[in-house]
């Protein structure tokens, strides 16, 4: 989603802003822009629709500045056009504003305060910058005008504001959307994600909701909206657990897909010792205190949660529910007496989850976040957080975060089961199983060329596809379908194999691709029958079976693994099939249309 960068006190602001925006590209965007000021009477506003490379090309040597703001926009209010791209400027050309979030009362504010102002865009952001200018015209200082606007605004925002009359200052504020201040020596920066500015500094201050920051080259003043000063020291943010560089890979998705065995081994090193699960005491206590677990997530993370439910129920004997965050936030559940909400999120910034977290805090429910970004909002605001240790995931299509989430859920389930003296946990060796999974994943990744051929065979010219399976195979089918549709735009569905005959089989026609996962001994024969039923109706069927259940004619064999962790293997061919389908269609695998990596609006 939208990304914000800001800088003050450097000789080369355009360069710093462009480099920061490039680091935020992974979040997803459709236009980009920057405003810079040289603090000597010259300023520049440059915006482009499309990629940052177009913006870079437009920022020629004449564009100079020592401070400025930059933005990548993911369209919410208004189409992706030049007029709607940020920064937005007030009609009197005094204020320049970038924004991430959605202002829900923009229309009401416009009607009440901007009667005489003609808006140049369709955005809620422009309403805010015009509002600030109108308030400043009444004699308020820039900061007081900004504060007045913030007091009236409803919705989510991260803002970075420049007053052209005083370019020695940047104004910053946030509510619900992420924003960090980076502290340098003789300069300061602002970013939606520390990754964007790690080249400049590793000292970051996370902002809380409803805080207003006044930033100069050498000072950071944080205050609450009522003016109460806030003192908060910066924290060191380091990229650990891998890097964010593409290296020799053509796409981040392929790089991250290849990193999955390493991620499993890293999790084992971090959360087990001598084959035993080692968890922070507070996390184990929180798990033990709960009489029901609620896994809350979205997208791929939700699919990982679905795999986690049977792990907790079988290994730890604790009833577990899995919820889509966007549903859970607004529809009251019948809650257990002692719930523990576990948030699964790669980015740690997903707005749907944050809304549930706010609800949990209001209700007094304990919370635990499993995330890949230790400095993220959901990590900071939950009672406890554990790292997925997957390293930066840049491709929009999530791969290694899924693996890390499933593995960490297994580790937590066994840790809890052992602590509760559950026989099933005592009989299970999660460390051994995860190390088998790591080598199994590596073997499957080596089969990429075969899966490329299979993808060509199945998906060339296809407009829809089905993934089928039972038990955990069905759960992986859901993830496989999401992966295929988000990057290849082939309409795909994951199906409980037994349900096809209850309606959906009507869609099967000549050459419809159907991928059948067969790794569950209890239902393998039934799934095979379902695969045969669609083949009899003309479908092109790819059968992927575990070695123990494989039969002649199955196109791919998966190494054997305990059934409850089989998704760690089954997901690899699913990811590769999706990757090659997208690649062969000539799409930008890492940046599929309409999607964002960090989904910071509800
Ligand atoms: O950062 P999160 O794990 O909270 O993100 C949740 C979803 O937005 C994410 O998994 C999304 O579905 C991915 N594009 C899937 O590949």
XYZ file of C-alpha atoms and ligand atoms in Angstrom:
618
model
C 0.000 0.000 0.000
C 1.059 3.641 -0.004
C 4.589 4.287 1.151
C 5.940 7.480 2.682
C 9.472 8.795 2.950
C 10.721 12.134 4.197
C 14.114 13.662 4.863
C 15.517 16.870 6.257
C 19.144 18.023 6.537
C 20.878 16.215 3.676
C 22.627 17.703 0.623
C 20.909 15.275 -1.782
C 17.248 14.964 -0.790
C 15.983 13.772 -4.220
C 18.474 10.904 -4.211
C 17.606 9.867 -0.645
C 13.880 10.025 -1.356
C 14.114 8.064 -4.615
C 16.257 5.380 -2.996
C 13.762 5.160 -0.119
C 10.800 4.934 -2.488
C 12.534 2.168 -4.434
C 12.834 0.213 -1.180
C 9.097 0.655 -0.624
C 8.166 -0.574 -4.101
C 7.434 -4.027 -2.704
C 4.421 -2.625 -0.834
C 2.543 -2.148 -4.104
C 1.697 1.171 -5.793
C 0.471 2.681 -9.016
C 1.981 6.186 -8.994
C 4.799 7.987 -7.233
C 5.908 11.501 -6.500
C 8.171 13.748 -4.490
C 8.490 17.332 -3.347
C 11.910 18.787 -2.505
C 13.024 22.158 -1.262
C 16.597 23.472 -1.220
C 15.863 25.830 1.700
C 17.259 28.623 -0.482
C 14.092 29.589 -2.292
C 13.785 26.779 -4.846
C 11.422 23.860 -4.741
C 10.246 21.089 -7.042
C 7.166 18.866 -7.289
C 7.515 15.818 -9.543
C 4.905 13.070 -9.947
C 4.439 10.196 -12.337
C 1.865 7.478 -12.911
C 3.393 4.000 -13.021
C 6.752 2.813 -11.811
C 9.349 4.637 -9.766
C 11.683 4.325 -12.735
C 9.394 6.847 -14.496
C 9.713 9.203 -11.554
C 13.490 8.742 -11.467
C 13.672 9.615 -15.146
C 11.678 12.788 -14.506
C 13.894 13.934 -11.626
C 16.710 15.530 -13.603
C 19.840 17.249 -12.305
C 18.001 20.543 -11.885
C 15.905 19.002 -9.103
C 17.920 19.758 -5.977
C 16.997 19.948 -2.332
C 18.032 19.477 1.252
C 14.642 18.383 2.494
C 11.553 16.791 1.048
C 8.835 14.168 1.044
C 8.122 11.236 -1.267
C 5.245 8.856 -1.797
C 4.152 5.729 -3.581
C 0.371 5.646 -4.004
C -1.874 2.592 -4.057
C -5.177 4.005 -5.241
C -8.047 4.056 -2.758
C -10.004 7.276 -3.360
C -9.667 8.114 -7.044
C -8.071 6.374 -9.985
C -4.280 6.134 -10.433
C -3.788 9.429 -12.304
C -1.242 12.217 -12.145
C -3.763 14.496 -10.451
C -4.399 11.921 -7.749
C -0.698 11.115 -7.193
C 0.956 12.531 -4.062
C 2.337 14.916 -2.831
C -0.811 17.032 -2.854
C -0.492 20.783 -2.695
C -2.827 23.394 -1.240
C -4.426 25.903 -3.600
C -2.182 28.676 -2.239
C 0.840 26.425 -2.956
C 2.026 26.767 0.635
C 1.558 23.210 1.940
C 2.655 19.871 0.447
C 1.321 16.639 1.935
C 1.800 12.890 1.518
C -0.626 10.458 3.133
C -1.111 6.764 3.717
C -4.571 5.731 4.911
C -8.191 6.617 4.325
C -9.954 9.697 5.725
C -13.524 8.572 6.235
C -15.069 12.028 6.805
C -13.313 13.816 3.934
C -16.591 14.632 2.175
C -18.077 16.154 5.330
C -14.935 18.202 5.994
C -14.906 19.430 2.420
C -18.556 20.466 2.623
C -18.026 22.274 5.926
C -14.672 23.996 5.449
C -13.738 24.079 1.758
C -16.713 25.787 0.135
C -14.537 28.245 -1.776
C -11.799 25.797 -2.751
C -11.745 23.932 -6.053
C -10.122 20.546 -5.601
C -7.659 19.391 -8.243
C -7.947 15.671 -7.435
C -10.414 13.033 -6.282
C -8.447 12.221 -3.137
C -9.229 12.485 0.542
C -5.604 13.619 0.992
C -6.157 16.816 -0.947
C -9.052 17.680 1.342
C -6.614 17.540 4.270
C -3.935 19.730 2.696
C -6.550 22.286 1.648
C -7.978 22.197 5.157
C -4.561 22.933 6.664
C -4.111 25.865 4.281
C -7.563 27.258 5.087
C -6.832 27.064 8.810
C -3.414 28.690 8.317
C -5.091 31.521 6.421
C -7.021 32.339 9.607
C -3.696 33.160 11.283
C -2.805 29.816 12.812
C 0.815 28.669 12.597
C 1.493 25.735 10.282
C 1.702 23.392 13.254
C -1.478 24.722 14.837
C -3.293 24.430 11.497
C -2.060 20.854 11.099
C -3.142 20.027 14.643
C -6.581 21.535 14.070
C -6.987 19.403 10.936
C -5.863 16.291 12.834
C -8.452 16.966 15.517
C -11.215 16.969 12.906
C -10.074 14.061 10.786
C -11.619 10.592 11.134
C -9.989 7.515 9.659
C -6.489 6.199 9.239
C -3.464 8.242 8.316
C 0.264 8.625 8.245
C 1.078 12.173 7.134
C 4.241 14.037 6.262
C 3.718 17.771 5.672
C 5.939 20.558 4.362
C 5.218 24.257 4.849
C 6.914 25.994 1.931
C 7.261 29.152 4.049
C 9.361 27.246 6.589
C 11.309 24.445 4.887
C 13.489 23.969 7.965
C 10.710 21.814 9.441
C 8.803 18.640 8.543
C 5.501 17.874 10.278
C 4.497 14.269 10.794
C 1.480 12.536 12.343
C -0.076 9.090 12.363
C -3.163 7.128 13.321
C -3.490 3.422 12.479
C -1.105 3.618 9.507
C 2.554 2.842 10.215
C 5.195 5.587 10.371
C 8.697 5.750 11.837
C 11.140 8.576 12.469
C 14.751 7.748 11.644
C 17.325 9.688 13.617
C 20.593 10.627 11.922
C 23.527 12.876 12.713
C 22.667 16.317 11.375
C 19.642 14.947 9.534
C 16.408 13.086 10.228
C 14.199 10.895 8.102
C 10.637 9.580 8.027
C 9.486 6.269 6.563
C 6.554 3.879 6.492
C 9.026 1.028 6.911
C 12.534 1.153 8.382
C 13.736 -0.822 5.361
C 13.296 2.320 3.236
C 15.833 4.324 5.225
C 18.247 1.714 6.564
C 20.858 3.112 4.182
C 20.669 6.391 6.133
C 20.325 5.292 9.753
C 19.548 2.298 11.956
C 18.055 4.428 14.782
C 14.258 4.545 14.577
C 11.466 5.882 16.749
C 8.089 4.212 16.289
C 5.176 6.627 16.588
C 1.992 5.907 18.477
C -1.439 6.815 17.163
C -2.457 10.455 17.538
C 1.076 11.763 17.921
C 2.342 14.835 16.102
C 6.037 15.231 15.371
C 7.981 18.363 14.493
C 11.196 17.427 12.784
C 14.181 19.597 11.916
C 17.619 18.486 10.715
C 18.794 18.161 14.313
C 15.685 17.822 16.486
C 12.731 15.457 16.892
C 9.864 16.784 18.981
C 7.015 14.349 19.606
C 3.813 15.423 21.283
C 0.312 14.171 21.842
C -2.426 15.980 19.954
C -3.158 18.039 23.067
C 0.455 19.275 23.058
C 1.760 17.061 25.884
C 5.422 16.289 25.103
C 6.336 12.628 24.574
C 9.849 11.377 25.255
C 10.822 8.233 23.390
C 14.347 7.044 22.653
C 15.217 5.564 19.267
C 15.736 1.833 18.937
C 18.284 0.110 16.765
C 16.732 -1.650 13.776
C 18.925 -4.173 12.009
C 18.241 -6.347 9.054
C 18.828 -9.826 10.362
C 17.785 -13.251 9.152
C 18.639 -12.567 5.543
C 18.822 -9.635 3.221
C 16.555 -7.745 0.926
C 18.751 -7.903 -2.180
C 17.682 -9.804 -5.260
C 21.116 -11.202 -6.038
C 21.152 -13.472 -9.073
C 17.430 -14.286 -8.979
C 15.128 -12.815 -11.641
C 12.347 -12.244 -9.100
C 12.078 -11.955 -5.325
C 9.379 -14.610 -5.292
C 11.821 -17.186 -6.642
C 14.527 -16.058 -4.219
C 12.189 -16.243 -1.243
C 10.742 -19.553 -2.366
C 14.299 -20.930 -2.463
C 15.033 -19.625 1.028
C 12.372 -21.784 2.686
C 14.630 -24.665 3.809
C 16.971 -22.076 5.371
C 14.044 -20.440 7.143
C 13.015 -23.772 8.686
C 16.541 -24.412 9.918
C 16.776 -20.891 11.312
C 13.530 -21.354 13.240
C 14.827 -24.615 14.657
C 18.028 -22.897 15.786
C 16.019 -20.097 17.364
C 13.233 -22.001 19.103
C 14.661 -25.435 19.866
C 17.741 -26.766 21.641
C 18.811 -30.410 21.725
C 15.584 -31.329 19.989
C 13.427 -29.653 22.688
C 11.224 -26.603 22.169
C 12.495 -23.488 23.968
C 10.001 -20.643 24.215
C 10.157 -17.362 26.115
C 8.542 -17.916 29.521
C 5.919 -15.205 28.950
C 4.796 -16.836 25.711
C 4.516 -20.296 27.265
C 2.603 -18.873 30.216
C 0.178 -17.076 27.923
C -0.403 -20.285 25.953
C -0.889 -22.354 29.105
C -3.285 -19.854 30.617
C -5.648 -20.047 27.622
C -8.597 -22.416 27.388
C -9.059 -21.620 23.677
C -6.767 -20.185 21.030
C -7.925 -17.795 18.327
C -5.637 -17.565 15.300
C -6.397 -14.299 13.515
C -4.965 -13.524 10.080
C -5.580 -12.618 6.440
C -4.688 -14.115 3.065
C -1.785 -16.527 3.061
C -1.267 -16.034 6.789
C -4.863 -17.177 7.319
C -4.103 -20.297 5.307
C -1.112 -20.958 7.568
C -3.437 -20.518 10.541
C -5.774 -23.177 9.140
C -2.849 -25.626 9.236
C -2.063 -24.508 12.799
C -5.483 -25.433 14.186
C -5.056 -29.231 13.990
C -1.501 -28.859 15.303
C -2.703 -27.162 18.501
C -5.674 -29.478 18.866
C -3.719 -32.709 18.299
C -0.420 -31.899 20.007
C -1.611 -29.643 22.808
C -5.257 -30.643 23.192
C -6.368 -27.003 23.140
C -9.460 -26.053 21.111
C -8.381 -23.629 18.422
C -10.346 -21.395 16.100
C -9.031 -19.678 12.983
C -10.535 -16.355 11.944
C -10.262 -13.941 9.080
C -9.282 -10.683 10.741
C -11.593 -8.620 8.536
C -14.566 -10.650 9.808
C -13.497 -11.066 13.409
C -13.068 -7.346 14.041
C -16.698 -6.454 13.544
C -18.703 -9.595 14.287
C -18.856 -10.503 17.925
C -17.799 -14.070 18.647
C -18.916 -16.194 21.548
C -15.543 -16.107 23.288
C -14.056 -18.631 25.687
C -13.499 -17.619 29.305
C -9.727 -17.497 28.827
C -8.942 -16.735 25.192
C -5.532 -16.054 23.714
C -5.540 -14.229 20.379
C -2.595 -15.148 18.171
C -2.026 -12.771 15.262
C -0.297 -14.283 12.252
C 1.147 -11.642 9.986
C 4.164 -11.419 7.773
C 4.205 -7.623 7.689
C 2.869 -6.911 11.162
C 1.003 -3.960 9.656
C -2.192 -5.450 8.237
C -4.983 -3.023 9.136
C -7.617 -5.762 9.474
C -5.530 -7.412 12.199
C -4.770 -4.128 13.918
C -8.495 -3.559 14.258
C -8.858 -6.921 16.026
C -5.913 -6.060 18.252
C -7.621 -2.816 19.295
C -10.765 -4.797 20.062
C -8.752 -7.337 22.076
C -7.188 -4.556 24.121
C -10.579 -3.027 24.794
C -11.915 -6.419 25.918
C -8.807 -7.278 27.940
C -8.018 -10.411 25.904
C -4.335 -11.407 25.947
C -2.538 -11.222 22.604
C 0.489 -12.724 20.908
C 1.798 -11.702 17.484
C 3.848 -13.966 15.223
C 5.391 -11.688 12.633
C 8.314 -11.319 10.324
C 8.889 -7.646 11.150
C 9.994 -7.175 14.734
C 9.552 -3.397 14.627
C 6.010 -3.602 13.225
C 2.857 -2.212 14.808
C 1.345 -5.604 15.659
C 4.617 -6.753 17.234
C 4.874 -3.632 19.364
C 1.283 -3.449 20.449
C 0.538 -7.081 21.338
C 1.307 -8.392 24.830
C 4.040 -10.576 23.348
C 5.571 -11.185 19.948
C 7.696 -13.861 18.337
C 9.713 -13.494 15.159
C 9.052 -15.636 12.103
C 12.748 -15.170 11.328
C 12.090 -15.517 7.605
C 14.068 -12.428 6.603
C 12.574 -9.637 4.476
C 9.797 -10.885 2.202
C 9.563 -8.504 -0.720
C 7.452 -10.323 -3.340
C 3.755 -9.602 -2.959
C 3.072 -13.335 -3.217
C 3.964 -14.684 0.193
C 6.023 -17.881 0.244
C 8.563 -18.171 3.027
C 6.316 -16.419 5.544
C 3.795 -19.260 5.094
C 6.485 -21.845 5.768
C 7.698 -19.906 8.805
C 4.184 -19.491 10.188
C 3.293 -23.171 9.849
C 6.619 -24.181 11.395
C 6.376 -21.724 14.288
C 2.804 -22.816 15.004
C 4.048 -26.418 15.125
C 6.815 -25.401 17.519
C 4.343 -23.546 19.748
C 1.904 -26.467 19.661
C 4.557 -28.935 20.689
C 5.988 -26.583 23.332
C 2.516 -26.183 24.813
C 1.700 -29.887 24.533
C 4.885 -30.900 26.323
C 4.298 -28.310 29.049
C 0.777 -29.715 29.531
C 2.090 -33.311 29.517
C 0.051 -34.241 26.433
C 0.973 -37.765 25.239
C 0.678 -36.740 21.576
C 3.274 -34.006 22.084
C 5.599 -36.367 23.925
C 5.413 -38.766 20.986
C 6.080 -36.051 18.407
C 9.506 -34.663 17.596
C 8.918 -31.301 15.976
C 12.640 -30.585 15.591
C 13.169 -33.812 13.654
C 10.066 -33.284 11.532
C 11.027 -29.711 10.646
C 14.513 -30.707 9.675
C 13.035 -33.447 7.453
C 10.724 -30.800 6.014
C 13.713 -28.554 5.250
C 15.479 -31.244 3.259
C 12.209 -32.280 1.609
C 11.593 -28.692 0.528
C 15.101 -28.503 -0.939
C 14.473 -31.694 -2.951
C 11.233 -30.281 -4.300
C 12.772 -26.926 -5.181
C 15.297 -28.910 -7.238
C 12.355 -30.179 -9.280
C 11.567 -26.664 -10.497
C 12.249 -27.462 -14.187
C 9.702 -30.318 -14.088
C 7.162 -28.044 -12.461
C 7.825 -25.430 -15.127
C 6.929 -28.005 -17.783
C 3.844 -28.989 -15.822
C 2.785 -25.350 -15.510
C 3.147 -24.862 -19.271
C 1.137 -27.990 -19.941
C -1.626 -27.090 -17.509
C -1.961 -23.347 -17.718
C -1.132 -22.268 -21.288
C -4.358 -20.675 -22.447
C -6.195 -21.614 -19.247
C -8.646 -19.169 -17.728
C -9.490 -21.174 -14.637
C -8.008 -23.912 -12.489
C -8.905 -26.059 -9.497
C -6.810 -27.424 -6.672
C -8.353 -30.292 -4.736
C -7.498 -32.306 -1.655
C -8.868 -33.467 1.672
C -7.768 -32.677 5.200
C -4.564 -30.650 5.205
C -4.368 -31.169 1.421
C -7.547 -29.112 1.146
C -5.988 -26.401 3.304
C -2.978 -26.266 0.976
C -5.375 -26.187 -1.991
C -6.720 -22.887 -0.681
C -3.218 -21.437 -0.530
C -2.273 -22.902 -3.918
C -5.303 -21.269 -5.536
C -4.579 -17.894 -3.930
C -0.983 -18.050 -5.140
C -1.994 -18.877 -8.703
C -4.691 -16.246 -9.011
C -2.782 -13.374 -7.427
C 0.191 -13.558 -9.789
C -1.112 -15.250 -12.962
C -4.661 -13.811 -12.892
C -6.041 -17.273 -13.690
C -9.272 -17.700 -11.781
C -8.462 -20.481 -9.344
C -10.304 -22.252 -6.554
C -9.123 -24.536 -3.795
C -11.651 -27.218 -3.056
C -12.359 -29.944 -0.550
C -12.189 -32.767 -3.089
C -15.378 -34.380 -1.826
C -17.346 -31.198 -2.428
C -16.753 -31.041 -6.186
C -19.607 -33.398 -6.942
C -21.970 -31.161 -4.969
C -21.958 -28.468 -7.621
C -18.574 -27.269 -8.804
C -17.897 -30.249 -11.053
C -20.310 -28.536 -13.452
C -17.441 -26.166 -14.316
C -15.117 -28.943 -15.469
C -14.755 -29.083 -19.231
C -12.105 -30.127 -21.741
C -8.621 -29.202 -20.540
C -9.665 -27.530 -17.283
C -6.534 -27.795 -15.099
C -7.105 -29.705 -11.850
C -4.257 -30.267 -9.412
C -4.908 -33.004 -6.860
C -2.919 -33.224 -3.626
C -2.838 -36.741 -2.152
C -0.921 -36.969 1.105
C -3.608 -37.983 3.612
C -3.671 -41.785 4.112
C -7.234 -41.726 5.446
C -8.672 -40.140 2.313
C -6.163 -40.830 -0.465
C -8.430 -43.330 -2.210
C -11.365 -40.908 -2.163
C -9.291 -38.045 -3.549
C -8.009 -40.328 -6.290
C -11.626 -41.115 -7.201
C -12.431 -37.412 -7.333
C -9.410 -36.836 -9.582
C -10.617 -39.642 -11.837
C -14.112 -38.112 -11.956
C -12.821 -34.782 -13.274
C -10.428 -36.535 -15.685
C -13.432 -38.447 -17.069
C -14.991 -35.071 -17.862
C -11.981 -33.856 -19.815
C -9.938 -32.140 -17.089
C -6.141 -32.132 -17.299
C -5.194 -33.596 -13.938
C -1.835 -33.241 -12.195
C -1.548 -35.663 -9.270
C 0.912 -34.757 -6.525
C 1.192 -37.517 -3.930
C 3.362 -38.312 -0.944
C 5.854 -41.128 -1.574
C 4.021 -43.523 0.751
C 0.764 -43.064 -1.151
C 2.136 -42.606 -4.667
C 0.864 -44.715 -7.532
C 2.041 -45.145 -11.097
C 1.036 -42.149 -13.163
C 1.325 -39.611 -10.339
C 3.322 -36.744 -11.804
C 5.116 -35.666 -8.631
C 6.118 -37.508 -5.450
C 6.597 -35.634 -2.221
C 9.029 -36.926 0.397
C 7.228 -38.448 3.398
C 6.659 -36.370 6.502
C 4.269 -36.471 9.436
C 0.823 -35.754 7.989
C 0.236 -32.662 10.122
C 3.319 -30.944 8.620
C 2.833 -32.158 5.071
C 1.664 -28.680 3.955
C 5.289 -27.560 4.308
C 6.080 -29.823 1.359
C 2.836 -29.683 -0.613
C 3.026 -25.906 -0.780
C 6.357 -25.950 -2.681
C 5.022 -27.320 -5.999
C 1.987 -25.065 -5.560
C 4.245 -22.015 -5.267
C 6.392 -23.107 -8.207
C 3.378 -23.769 -10.446
C 2.066 -20.278 -9.711
C 5.469 -18.694 -10.250
C 5.938 -20.316 -13.648
C 2.365 -19.581 -14.731
C 2.977 -15.897 -14.057
C 6.444 -15.912 -15.610
C 5.236 -17.585 -18.798
C 2.471 -15.024 -19.184
C 5.087 -12.295 -19.032
C 3.793 -10.714 -15.853
C 5.767 -8.889 -13.204
C 5.785 -11.810 -10.775
C 6.740 -9.716 -7.751
C 4.310 -6.885 -8.326
C 0.968 -8.221 -9.474
C -1.652 -5.717 -10.494
C -3.934 -4.147 -7.886
C -2.115 -5.769 -4.962
C -0.021 -4.418 -2.128
C 2.451 -6.187 0.113
C 1.581 -4.345 3.257
C -2.186 -3.922 3.450
C -2.613 -0.916 5.691
C -6.231 -0.061 4.924
C -9.296 -2.045 5.939
O 1.396 -9.253 6.172
P 0.271 -10.219 6.368
O 0.722 -11.613 6.569
O -0.657 -9.789 7.484
O -0.556 -10.141 5.028
C -1.738 -10.859 4.861
C -2.130 -10.935 3.396
O -2.325 -9.649 2.879
C -1.082 -11.655 2.549
O -0.812 -12.935 3.030
C -1.562 -11.752 1.093
O -2.662 -12.607 1.004
C -0.431 -12.218 0.173
N -0.413 -11.416 -1.017
C -0.571 -13.611 -0.265
O 0.473 -14.009 -1.100
